[in-house]
mmCIF file of C-alpha atoms in Angstrom:
data_model
loop_
_atom_site.group_PDB
_atom_site.id
_atom_site.type_symbol
_atom_site.label_atom_id
_atom_site.label_comp_id
_atom_site.label_asym_id
_atom_site.label_seq_id
_atom_site.Cartn_x
_atom_site.Cartn_y
_atom_site.Cartn_z
ATOM 1 C CA MET A 1172 82.014 86.230 95.984
ATOM 2 C CA PHE A 1173 84.938 84.217 97.415
ATOM 3 C CA ASN A 1174 83.776 85.029 100.956
ATOM 4 C CA LEU A 1175 84.893 81.564 102.058
ATOM 5 C CA LEU A 1176 86.461 82.543 105.369
ATOM 6 C CA GLY A 1177 84.032 85.277 106.301
ATOM 7 C CA PHE A 1178 86.260 88.189 105.348
ATOM 8 C CA ALA A 1179 84.923 90.688 102.856
ATOM 9 C CA ARG A 1180 86.556 91.950 99.728
ATOM 10 C CA LYS A 1181 87.918 95.346 100.684
ATOM 11 C CA GLY A 1182 89.727 98.200 99.008
ATOM 12 C CA ALA A 1183 90.720 98.866 95.445
ATOM 13 C CA ARG A 1184 92.257 95.987 93.495
ATOM 14 C CA LEU A 1185 95.685 97.484 93.014
ATOM 15 C CA ILE A 1186 98.090 95.177 91.195
ATOM 16 C CA ALA A 1187 99.921 93.311 93.958
ATOM 17 C CA ALA A 1188 98.832 95.719 96.679
ATOM 18 C CA ILE A 1189 101.602 94.762 99.029
ATOM 19 C CA SER A 1190 102.427 96.498 102.289
ATOM 20 C CA LEU A 1191 105.427 98.589 101.329
ATOM 21 C CA THR A 1192 106.856 101.063 103.749
ATOM 22 C CA GLY A 1193 109.620 103.499 104.251
ATOM 23 C CA ALA A 1194 113.117 104.307 103.151
ATOM 24 C CA ILE A 1195 115.918 106.469 104.475
ATOM 25 C CA ALA A 1196 119.396 107.294 103.327
ATOM 26 C CA ALA A 1197 121.341 104.670 105.273
ATOM 27 C CA CYS A 1198 120.659 101.284 106.842
ATOM 28 C CA ASP A 1199 122.074 102.233 110.230
ATOM 29 C CA VAL A 1200 120.029 105.395 110.735
ATOM 30 C CA THR A 1201 117.839 105.411 113.836
ATOM 31 C CA LEU A 1202 114.620 107.225 113.058
ATOM 32 C CA PRO A 1203 113.587 109.765 115.715
ATOM 33 C CA THR A 1204 110.024 110.134 116.898
ATOM 34 C CA VAL A 1205 108.329 113.204 115.449
ATOM 35 C CA GLY A 1206 104.941 114.795 115.850
ATOM 36 C CA GLY A 1207 102.244 115.282 113.248
ATOM 37 C CA GLY A 1208 102.683 117.683 110.361
ATOM 38 C CA GLY A 1209 101.331 121.179 110.362
ATOM 39 C CA GLY A 1210 100.345 123.057 107.215
ATOM 40 C CA GLU A 1211 101.059 122.152 103.626
ATOM 41 C CA THR A 1212 104.657 123.377 103.531
ATOM 42 C CA LEU A 1213 107.674 122.350 105.616
ATOM 43 C CA GLY A 1214 110.406 124.927 105.836
ATOM 44 C CA GLY A 1215 113.884 124.188 104.544
ATOM 45 C CA GLU A 1216 116.461 125.302 102.055
ATOM 46 C CA GLY A 1217 116.833 121.960 100.276
ATOM 47 C CA THR A 1218 115.104 120.369 97.298
ATOM 48 C CA THR A 1219 111.495 121.367 96.750
ATOM 49 C CA VAL A 1220 109.287 118.287 96.411
ATOM 50 C CA ALA A 1221 105.740 118.431 95.064
ATOM 51 C CA LEU A 1222 103.649 115.745 96.746
ATOM 52 C CA LEU A 1223 100.641 114.830 94.593
ATOM 53 C CA VAL A 1224 97.970 112.964 96.574
ATOM 54 C CA PRO A 1225 94.266 112.211 95.932
ATOM 55 C CA TYR A 1226 92.661 114.713 98.295
ATOM 56 C CA GLY A 1227 89.223 115.606 96.947
ATOM 57 C CA SER A 1228 88.718 112.260 95.209
ATOM 58 C CA SER A 1229 85.238 110.757 95.067
ATOM 59 C CA THR A 1230 86.660 107.239 95.435
ATOM 60 C CA PRO A 1231 85.912 105.828 98.901
ATOM 61 C CA GLY A 1232 89.016 105.677 101.057
ATOM 62 C CA ASP A 1233 91.098 108.061 98.965
ATOM 63 C CA GLU A 1234 90.902 110.903 101.482
ATOM 64 C CA ALA A 1235 92.289 108.744 104.285
ATOM 65 C CA LEU A 1236 94.917 107.314 101.946
ATOM 66 C CA ALA A 1237 95.976 110.813 100.899
ATOM 67 C CA ARG A 1238 96.390 111.797 104.546
ATOM 68 C CA SER A 1239 98.447 108.701 105.253
ATOM 69 C CA LEU A 1240 100.709 109.372 102.271
ATOM 70 C CA GLU A 1241 101.191 112.971 103.379
ATOM 71 C CA ASN A 1242 101.928 111.958 106.960
ATOM 72 C CA ALA A 1243 104.548 109.448 105.843
ATOM 73 C CA ALA A 1244 106.160 112.020 103.557
ATOM 74 C CA ARG A 1245 106.357 114.445 106.461
ATOM 75 C CA LEU A 1246 108.032 111.817 108.628
ATOM 76 C CA ALA A 1247 110.677 111.425 105.939
ATOM 77 C CA ALA A 1248 111.118 115.192 105.632
ATOM 78 C CA ALA A 1249 111.545 115.530 109.392
ATOM 79 C CA ASP A 1250 114.145 112.746 109.411
ATOM 80 C CA LEU A 1251 116.089 114.472 106.661
ATOM 81 C CA GLY A 1252 116.611 117.603 108.741
ATOM 82 C CA GLY A 1253 115.599 120.236 106.197
ATOM 83 C CA ASN A 1254 117.043 118.717 103.047
ATOM 84 C CA VAL A 1255 113.623 118.697 101.436
ATOM 85 C CA ASN A 1256 110.809 121.214 101.313
ATOM 86 C CA ILE A 1257 107.415 119.586 100.716
ATOM 87 C CA LYS A 1258 104.399 121.219 99.148
ATOM 88 C CA VAL A 1259 101.177 119.209 98.839
ATOM 89 C CA TYR A 1260 98.948 119.322 95.747
ATOM 90 C CA ARG A 1261 95.454 117.840 95.524
ATOM 91 C CA THR A 1262 94.771 115.675 92.466
ATOM 92 C CA ALA A 1263 91.159 114.662 93.253
ATOM 93 C CA GLY A 1264 92.187 111.289 91.868
ATOM 94 C CA GLN A 1265 91.868 112.658 88.328
ATOM 95 C CA ALA A 1266 94.425 112.524 85.528
ATOM 96 C CA GLY A 1267 93.536 115.965 84.226
ATOM 97 C CA THR A 1268 93.887 117.533 87.649
ATOM 98 C CA ALA A 1269 97.186 115.729 88.203
ATOM 99 C CA ALA A 1270 98.576 117.210 84.989
ATOM 100 C CA ALA A 1271 97.388 120.704 85.915
ATOM 101 C CA VAL A 1272 98.851 120.644 89.422
ATOM 102 C CA ALA A 1273 102.108 119.188 88.088
ATOM 103 C CA ASP A 1274 102.436 122.269 85.874
ATOM 104 C CA GLN A 1275 101.534 124.479 88.835
ATOM 105 C CA ALA A 1276 104.053 122.783 91.117
ATOM 106 C CA ILE A 1277 106.888 123.222 88.628
ATOM 107 C CA ALA A 1278 105.968 126.885 88.142
ATOM 108 C CA GLU A 1279 106.135 127.256 91.924
ATOM 109 C CA GLY A 1280 109.632 125.823 92.110
ATOM 110 C CA ALA A 1281 109.274 122.054 92.489
ATOM 111 C CA SER A 1282 112.277 120.176 91.115
ATOM 112 C CA VAL A 1283 110.788 116.688 91.553
ATOM 113 C CA ILE A 1284 107.285 115.240 91.913
ATOM 114 C CA VAL A 1285 106.412 112.433 94.338
ATOM 115 C CA GLY A 1286 103.072 110.802 93.461
ATOM 116 C CA PRO A 1287 100.379 110.699 92.213
ATOM 117 C CA LEU A 1288 98.649 107.453 93.173
ATOM 118 C CA ARG A 1289 97.150 105.745 90.123
ATOM 119 C CA SER A 1290 98.723 105.030 86.781
ATOM 120 C CA ASP A 1291 96.541 107.304 84.634
ATOM 121 C CA ALA A 1292 97.190 110.287 86.894
ATOM 122 C CA ALA A 1293 100.886 109.440 87.150
ATOM 123 C CA ASN A 1294 101.238 109.240 83.392
ATOM 124 C CA ALA A 1295 99.441 112.563 82.936
ATOM 125 C CA ALA A 1296 101.665 114.272 85.515
ATOM 126 C CA ALA A 1297 104.805 112.881 83.877
ATOM 127 C CA VAL A 1298 103.752 114.109 80.443
ATOM 128 C CA ALA A 1299 103.134 117.568 81.897
ATOM 129 C CA ALA A 1300 106.544 117.583 83.626
ATOM 130 C CA ARG A 1301 108.577 116.100 80.784
ATOM 131 C CA ASP A 1302 109.474 119.251 78.887
ATOM 132 C CA ASP A 1303 110.678 120.867 82.120
ATOM 133 C CA GLY A 1304 113.018 117.957 82.843
ATOM 134 C CA VAL A 1305 111.254 117.135 86.122
ATOM 135 C CA ASN A 1306 111.109 113.509 87.249
ATOM 136 C CA VAL A 1307 108.001 111.893 88.708
ATOM 137 C CA LEU A 1308 108.212 109.189 91.398
ATOM 138 C CA ALA A 1309 104.716 107.732 91.269
ATOM 139 C CA PHE A 1310 103.011 105.510 93.822
ATOM 140 C CA SER A 1311 101.821 103.185 91.047
ATOM 141 C CA ASN A 1312 103.224 99.701 90.441
ATOM 142 C CA ASN A 1313 102.108 99.603 86.790
ATOM 143 C CA THR A 1314 105.292 99.026 84.814
ATOM 144 C CA SER A 1315 103.561 99.788 81.508
ATOM 145 C CA ILE A 1316 103.703 103.508 82.313
ATOM 146 C CA ALA A 1317 107.312 103.485 83.553
ATOM 147 C CA GLY A 1318 110.118 105.076 81.590
ATOM 148 C CA GLY A 1319 111.418 108.471 80.574
ATOM 149 C CA ASN A 1320 110.843 110.835 83.483
ATOM 150 C CA LEU A 1321 108.377 108.483 85.214
ATOM 151 C CA PHE A 1322 109.494 106.022 87.910
ATOM 152 C CA VAL A 1323 107.144 103.682 89.779
ATOM 153 C CA LEU A 1324 107.657 103.181 93.517
ATOM 154 C CA GLY A 1325 105.117 100.406 94.034
ATOM 155 C CA ASN A 1326 106.321 96.829 94.243
ATOM 156 C CA THR A 1327 105.756 95.060 90.950
ATOM 157 C CA PHE A 1328 104.857 91.588 89.753
ATOM 158 C CA ASP A 1329 108.221 91.521 87.959
ATOM 159 C CA ASN A 1330 110.129 92.180 91.182
ATOM 160 C CA ILE A 1331 108.200 89.584 93.168
ATOM 161 C CA ALA A 1332 108.375 86.980 90.410
ATOM 162 C CA ASN A 1333 112.140 87.427 90.072
ATOM 163 C CA ARG A 1334 112.652 86.836 93.789
ATOM 164 C CA LEU A 1335 110.357 83.811 93.994
ATOM 165 C CA VAL A 1336 111.503 82.133 90.801
ATOM 166 C CA ARG A 1337 115.178 82.387 91.684
ATOM 167 C CA TYR A 1338 114.581 81.091 95.187
ATOM 168 C CA ALA A 1339 112.412 78.230 93.946
ATOM 169 C CA GLY A 1340 115.011 77.255 91.360
ATOM 170 C CA ALA A 1341 117.739 77.227 93.993
ATOM 171 C CA GLN A 1342 115.605 74.865 96.072
ATOM 172 C CA GLY A 1343 115.106 72.455 93.177
ATOM 173 C CA ARG A 1344 111.575 73.574 92.286
ATOM 174 C CA SER A 1345 112.151 74.010 88.577
ATOM 175 C CA ARG A 1346 108.911 72.926 86.866
ATOM 176 C CA VAL A 1347 106.151 75.482 87.360
ATOM 177 C CA VAL A 1348 102.516 75.735 86.284
ATOM 178 C CA VAL A 1349 101.253 79.338 86.305
ATOM 179 C CA VAL A 1350 97.684 79.782 87.591
ATOM 180 C CA TYR A 1351 96.097 83.068 86.503
ATOM 181 C CA SER A 1352 92.776 84.678 85.625
ATOM 182 C CA ARG A 1353 91.841 85.482 82.059
ATOM 183 C CA THR A 1354 91.867 89.198 82.807
ATOM 184 C CA PRO A 1355 94.324 92.007 81.942
ATOM 185 C CA VAL A 1356 95.863 91.778 85.432
ATOM 186 C CA GLY A 1357 96.128 88.013 85.133
ATOM 187 C CA GLN A 1358 97.952 88.319 81.825
ATOM 188 C CA ILE A 1359 100.370 90.859 83.299
ATOM 189 C CA ALA A 1360 101.054 88.512 86.206
ATOM 190 C CA ARG A 1361 101.676 85.542 83.923
ATOM 191 C CA SER A 1362 104.042 87.580 81.743
ATOM 192 C CA ALA A 1363 106.022 88.606 84.827
ATOM 193 C CA VAL A 1364 106.518 84.966 85.818
ATOM 194 C CA VAL A 1365 107.562 83.989 82.299
ATOM 195 C CA LYS A 1366 110.102 86.830 82.157
ATOM 196 C CA ALA A 1367 111.455 85.885 85.573
ATOM 197 C CA THR A 1368 112.429 82.421 84.366
ATOM 198 C CA SER A 1369 114.849 83.824 81.787
ATOM 199 C CA GLY A 1370 118.395 82.834 82.658
ATOM 200 C CA THR A 1371 117.307 80.429 85.403
ATOM 201 C CA ASN A 1372 116.836 76.671 85.637
ATOM 202 C CA VAL A 1373 113.077 77.145 86.065
ATOM 203 C CA GLN A 1374 110.685 76.196 83.274
ATOM 204 C CA ILE A 1375 107.038 77.061 82.771
ATOM 205 C CA VAL A 1376 105.606 73.621 82.041
ATOM 206 C CA GLY A 1377 101.933 74.521 81.894
ATOM 207 C CA ASP A 1378 99.239 77.172 82.141
ATOM 208 C CA GLY A 1379 96.252 77.082 84.456
ATOM 209 C CA SER A 1380 93.996 79.902 83.368
ATOM 210 C CA PHE A 1381 90.445 80.441 84.577
ATOM 211 C CA GLU A 1382 87.456 82.676 84.049
ATOM 212 C CA PHE A 1383 87.355 85.180 86.907
ATOM 213 C CA SER A 1384 84.154 83.988 88.548
ATOM 214 C CA GLU A 1385 83.271 81.452 91.218
ATOM 215 C CA GLN A 1386 81.872 79.115 88.605
ATOM 216 C CA GLY A 1387 84.888 79.632 86.373
ATOM 217 C CA ILE A 1388 87.339 78.729 89.112
ATOM 218 C CA ALA A 1389 85.350 75.673 90.164
ATOM 219 C CA ALA A 1390 85.277 74.450 86.568
ATOM 220 C CA ALA A 1391 88.983 75.132 85.982
ATOM 221 C CA ALA A 1392 90.346 73.495 89.155
ATOM 222 C CA PRO A 1393 90.181 69.861 87.895
ATOM 223 C CA VAL A 1394 91.699 70.914 84.559
ATOM 224 C CA ILE A 1395 94.547 72.721 86.334
ATOM 225 C CA ALA A 1396 95.119 69.676 88.528
ATOM 226 C CA GLN A 1397 95.355 67.497 85.432
ATOM 227 C CA THR A 1398 97.854 69.919 83.884
ATOM 228 C CA VAL A 1399 99.990 69.788 87.036
ATOM 229 C CA SER A 1400 99.995 66.000 87.019
ATOM 230 C CA ALA A 1401 100.615 65.560 83.286
ATOM 231 C CA SER A 1402 103.451 68.111 83.187
ATOM 232 C CA GLY A 1403 105.339 66.734 86.167
ATOM 233 C CA ALA A 1404 105.211 70.151 87.818
ATOM 234 C CA ASP A 1405 106.756 70.480 91.254
ATOM 235 C CA ALA A 1406 105.379 73.985 91.892
ATOM 236 C CA ILE A 1407 102.381 76.147 91.014
ATOM 237 C CA MET A 1408 102.508 79.932 90.889
ATOM 238 C CA LEU A 1409 99.261 81.404 92.221
ATOM 239 C CA THR A 1410 99.018 84.939 90.870
ATOM 240 C CA ASP A 1411 95.723 86.068 92.407
ATOM 241 C CA ASP A 1412 95.275 87.680 95.824
ATOM 242 C CA SER A 1413 93.188 87.009 98.914
ATOM 243 C CA ALA A 1414 90.618 89.632 97.907
ATOM 244 C CA GLY A 1415 90.004 87.745 94.685
ATOM 245 C CA ALA A 1416 90.354 84.154 93.525
ATOM 246 C CA LEU A 1417 93.064 82.927 95.900
ATOM 247 C CA PRO A 1418 90.787 81.607 98.697
ATOM 248 C CA LEU A 1419 88.718 79.487 96.328
ATOM 249 C CA LEU A 1420 91.751 78.228 94.401
ATOM 250 C CA ALA A 1421 93.503 77.275 97.641
ATOM 251 C CA GLN A 1422 90.543 75.026 98.494
ATOM 252 C CA LYS A 1423 89.546 73.705 95.073
ATOM 253 C CA LEU A 1424 93.026 72.727 93.868
ATOM 254 C CA PRO A 1425 93.822 70.391 96.818
ATOM 255 C CA ALA A 1426 90.323 68.932 96.516
ATOM 256 C CA SER A 1427 91.065 68.257 92.826
ATOM 257 C CA GLY A 1428 94.250 66.358 93.622
ATOM 258 C CA VAL A 1429 97.036 68.963 93.840
ATOM 259 C CA ASN A 1430 98.884 67.848 96.973
ATOM 260 C CA PRO A 1431 100.569 70.861 98.705
ATOM 261 C CA SER A 1432 103.124 68.582 100.325
ATOM 262 C CA VAL A 1433 104.296 67.434 96.860
ATOM 263 C CA VAL A 1434 103.595 70.448 94.633
ATOM 264 C CA LYS A 1435 104.856 73.662 96.249
ATOM 265 C CA SER A 1436 102.519 76.661 96.077
ATOM 266 C CA LEU A 1437 104.195 79.974 95.245
ATOM 267 C CA GLY A 1438 102.403 83.285 95.758
ATOM 268 C CA LEU A 1439 102.766 86.379 93.620
ATOM 269 C CA THR A 1440 100.806 88.366 96.226
ATOM 270 C CA ARG A 1441 100.878 88.734 100.001
ATOM 271 C CA TRP A 1442 99.243 85.774 101.729
ATOM 272 C CA ASP A 1443 99.349 87.304 105.203
ATOM 273 C CA VAL A 1444 96.858 90.066 104.349
ATOM 274 C CA PRO A 1445 94.402 89.366 105.845
ATOM 275 C CA SER A 1446 95.905 86.847 108.258
ATOM 276 C CA GLN A 1447 93.001 84.385 107.785
ATOM 277 C CA THR A 1448 94.419 83.579 104.356
ATOM 278 C CA LEU A 1449 97.271 81.701 106.022
ATOM 279 C CA ALA A 1450 94.853 78.986 107.166
ATOM 280 C CA LEU A 1451 93.847 77.990 103.624
ATOM 281 C CA PRO A 1452 94.703 74.320 102.989
ATOM 282 C CA GLY A 1453 96.324 74.796 99.604
ATOM 283 C CA LEU A 1454 98.817 77.325 100.977
ATOM 284 C CA GLN A 1455 100.299 75.174 103.736
ATOM 285 C CA GLY A 1456 104.030 74.817 103.173
ATOM 286 C CA GLY A 1457 103.860 77.373 100.366
ATOM 287 C CA TRP A 1458 106.162 80.322 99.762
ATOM 288 C CA PHE A 1459 105.482 84.001 99.137
ATOM 289 C CA ALA A 1460 107.564 87.182 99.197
ATOM 290 C CA LEU A 1461 107.261 90.157 101.520
ATOM 291 C CA PRO A 1462 109.336 93.064 102.843
ATOM 292 C CA ASP A 1463 111.391 92.487 105.975
ATOM 293 C CA PRO A 1464 108.614 92.172 108.603
ATOM 294 C CA THR A 1465 110.770 93.516 111.431
ATOM 295 C CA LEU A 1466 111.560 96.697 109.556
ATOM 296 C CA ALA A 1467 107.965 97.076 108.406
ATOM 297 C CA SER A 1468 106.724 96.715 111.993
ATOM 298 C CA ARG A 1469 109.206 99.344 113.140
ATOM 299 C CA PHE A 1470 107.900 101.860 110.622
ATOM 300 C CA ASN A 1471 104.275 101.051 111.464
ATOM 301 C CA ALA A 1472 104.913 101.524 115.176
ATOM 302 C CA ARG A 1473 106.686 104.802 114.590
ATOM 303 C CA TYR A 1474 103.884 106.111 112.405
ATOM 304 C CA GLN A 1475 101.341 105.021 115.034
ATOM 305 C CA GLY A 1476 103.269 106.909 117.687
ATOM 306 C CA ALA A 1477 103.423 110.051 115.588
ATOM 307 C CA TYR A 1478 99.842 110.132 114.308
ATOM 308 C CA GLY A 1479 97.833 107.955 116.687
ATOM 309 C CA GLN A 1480 96.741 105.423 114.073
ATOM 310 C CA ALA A 1481 98.206 102.781 111.808
ATOM 311 C CA PRO A 1482 99.450 103.862 108.376
ATOM 312 C CA HIS A 1483 97.756 102.799 105.181
ATOM 313 C CA PRO A 1484 99.653 99.847 103.644
ATOM 314 C CA LEU A 1485 100.799 102.123 100.815
ATOM 315 C CA ALA A 1486 101.917 105.006 103.040
ATOM 316 C CA GLY A 1487 105.546 103.980 103.001
ATOM 317 C CA LEU A 1488 105.751 104.678 99.285
ATOM 318 C CA ALA A 1489 105.588 108.392 100.061
ATOM 319 C CA TYR A 1490 108.348 107.966 102.635
ATOM 320 C CA ASP A 1491 110.408 106.115 100.014
ATOM 321 C CA GLY A 1492 110.096 108.841 97.424
ATOM 322 C CA VAL A 1493 110.840 111.746 99.750
ATOM 323 C CA ALA A 1494 113.706 109.908 101.460
ATOM 324 C CA ALA A 1495 115.378 109.033 98.166
ATOM 325 C CA VAL A 1496 115.228 112.668 97.043
ATOM 326 C CA GLY A 1497 116.440 113.819 100.447
ATOM 327 C CA ALA A 1498 119.337 111.392 100.452
ATOM 328 C CA LEU A 1499 120.503 112.944 97.202
ATOM 329 C CA ALA A 1500 119.917 116.477 98.453
ATOM 330 C CA ALA A 1501 122.085 115.752 101.498
ATOM 331 C CA LYS A 1502 124.934 115.190 99.049
ATOM 332 C CA ASN A 1503 124.020 118.294 97.041
ATOM 333 C CA LEU A 1504 122.788 116.097 94.199
ATOM 334 C CA LYS A 1505 119.753 116.840 92.081
ATOM 335 C CA ALA A 1506 116.942 114.322 91.613
ATOM 336 C CA SER A 1507 118.119 113.634 88.073
ATOM 337 C CA ALA A 1508 117.559 110.291 86.382
ATOM 338 C CA GLY A 1509 121.236 109.445 86.720
ATOM 339 C CA ASN A 1510 121.293 110.138 90.436
ATOM 340 C CA LEU A 1511 117.967 108.454 91.140
ATOM 341 C CA THR A 1512 119.164 105.280 89.433
ATOM 342 C CA GLN A 1513 122.457 104.965 91.297
ATOM 343 C CA SER A 1514 123.384 101.283 91.480
ATOM 344 C CA SER A 1515 123.683 101.217 95.274
ATOM 345 C CA GLY A 1516 120.059 102.277 95.612
ATOM 346 C CA PHE A 1517 118.521 103.521 98.841
ATOM 347 C CA ALA A 1518 118.073 101.716 102.132
ATOM 348 C CA GLY A 1519 115.347 102.109 104.691
ATOM 349 C CA VAL A 1520 113.089 100.866 107.402
ATOM 350 C CA ASN A 1521 111.399 98.506 104.971
ATOM 351 C CA GLY A 1522 114.536 97.380 103.163
ATOM 352 C CA VAL A 1523 116.719 98.461 100.294
ATOM 353 C CA PHE A 1524 115.357 99.500 96.919
ATOM 354 C CA ARG A 1525 116.676 101.007 93.741
ATOM 355 C CA LEU A 1526 115.149 102.689 90.742
ATOM 356 C CA LYS A 1527 116.126 101.366 87.325
ATOM 357 C CA GLY A 1528 116.781 103.189 84.098
ATOM 358 C CA ASP A 1529 113.562 101.870 82.576
ATOM 359 C CA GLY A 1530 111.519 103.491 85.355
ATOM 360 C CA THR A 1531 110.825 100.278 87.268
ATOM 361 C CA ILE A 1532 111.970 99.367 90.766
ATOM 362 C CA GLU A 1533 113.852 96.606 92.566
ATOM 363 C CA ARG A 1534 112.996 95.975 96.209
ATOM 364 C CA ALA A 1535 114.568 93.658 98.733
ATOM 365 C CA LEU A 1536 112.103 90.948 99.709
ATOM 366 C CA ALA A 1537 112.170 88.075 102.163
ATOM 367 C CA ILE A 1538 110.808 84.619 101.380
ATOM 368 C CA ALA A 1539 108.177 83.382 103.827
ATOM 369 C CA GLN A 1540 106.760 79.897 104.258
ATOM 370 C CA VAL A 1541 103.303 79.155 105.605
ATOM 371 C CA THR A 1542 103.946 76.832 108.546
ATOM 372 C CA ASN A 1543 100.998 75.748 110.691
ATOM 373 C CA SER A 1544 99.025 78.732 109.351
ATOM 374 C CA GLN A 1545 101.776 81.135 110.460
ATOM 375 C CA VAL A 1546 104.409 83.167 108.615
ATOM 376 C CA GLN A 1547 107.915 81.746 108.895
ATOM 377 C CA ILE A 1548 110.786 83.652 107.250
ATOM 378 C CA ILE A 1549 112.972 81.077 105.533
ATOM 379 C CA ASP A 1550 115.205 83.414 103.502
ATOM 380 C CA PRO A 1551 115.726 86.963 104.837
ATOM 381 C CA ALA A 1552 115.566 90.016 102.624
ATOM 382 C CA PRO A 1553 118.975 91.103 101.301
ATOM 383 C CA LYS A 1554 120.453 94.090 103.114
ATOM 384 C CA SER A 1555 122.169 95.529 100.068
ATOM 385 C CA PHE A 1556 122.506 95.062 96.333
ATOM 386 C CA SER A 1557 125.950 93.519 96.741
ATOM 387 C CA ARG A 1558 124.512 90.055 97.512
ATOM 388 C CA GLY A 1559 122.066 87.723 95.821
ATOM 389 C CA GLY A 1560 118.311 87.527 96.235
ATOM 390 C CA PHE A 1561 117.259 90.194 93.733
#
């Protein structure tokens, strides 16, 4: 389904599975090249970090993802010069196992947990760690589980929508139709866009929902086009990704009369993954958000040099979590909620980020435009939280 450009649907449908990588304590740090990790524990006298990853999972790809997360965490630990001591725990991708190993890790001296991967496992680990006052920095981007002692490291629809909506409003694109699937993920995406308009000059002037099927999208495209025309919209927010409905929407909507040169397409997901997506007619001239590509490429190259292969797109989340804890440890600060949510945040090879009191995350993102089927950065990612763009 949706195999319009000859690329297959691959991987798990994580909400906004965006390539997020790396963080370190200061923007001007040059990361040294290090070799691959050894056993499960790195020596050091600093903070003990329990890394919960899905080794032993029956889900295809989880073993390789677990290795990539561990490798990235070890890069961060090496960069921090002994401020953190990592011990790896296998969750098998199961919530019950995640809770059990969280208890084990705390009994063995862990003062903070980084991981696990999915929201059910993350929630279970956080519940297990709550009474001990141990915080969990999960790789999930599901904001519904965030709060208390659970922080999500994954980029969220809320974060992306905030960046895009504010940029669009500043450029005079203030009347938006939201295009989304009638699925739980689609509803979450729509809600994020609606929330992002609060306090801005941007209005949601129409909905373009569709049944998540090829027939459903084909049937909805003319109706969405009519909504765009009748509402006077000057932008449409496409919430789906290139592994789902985006390719078909980006062909059917122009064919139904939505002119990309008049109505700006905005993307709540990455349009450059895979790169063939950039050639879709409905995306030409459109805008989407992504981490600073120069910094992301630097991390990817460094990981490749250390481990002989490219990192998984989510590997940098492990680097983020370990580096944030290590940055605090370098100042003799615990990974308490107050310290983790410091307003200045943390900066890194993929840009600055900060954890919020409600357990969600803010990440610096650039705005890209699709120009001649290529990515063109038209508004760079902020370098700190002292300037706009968040």
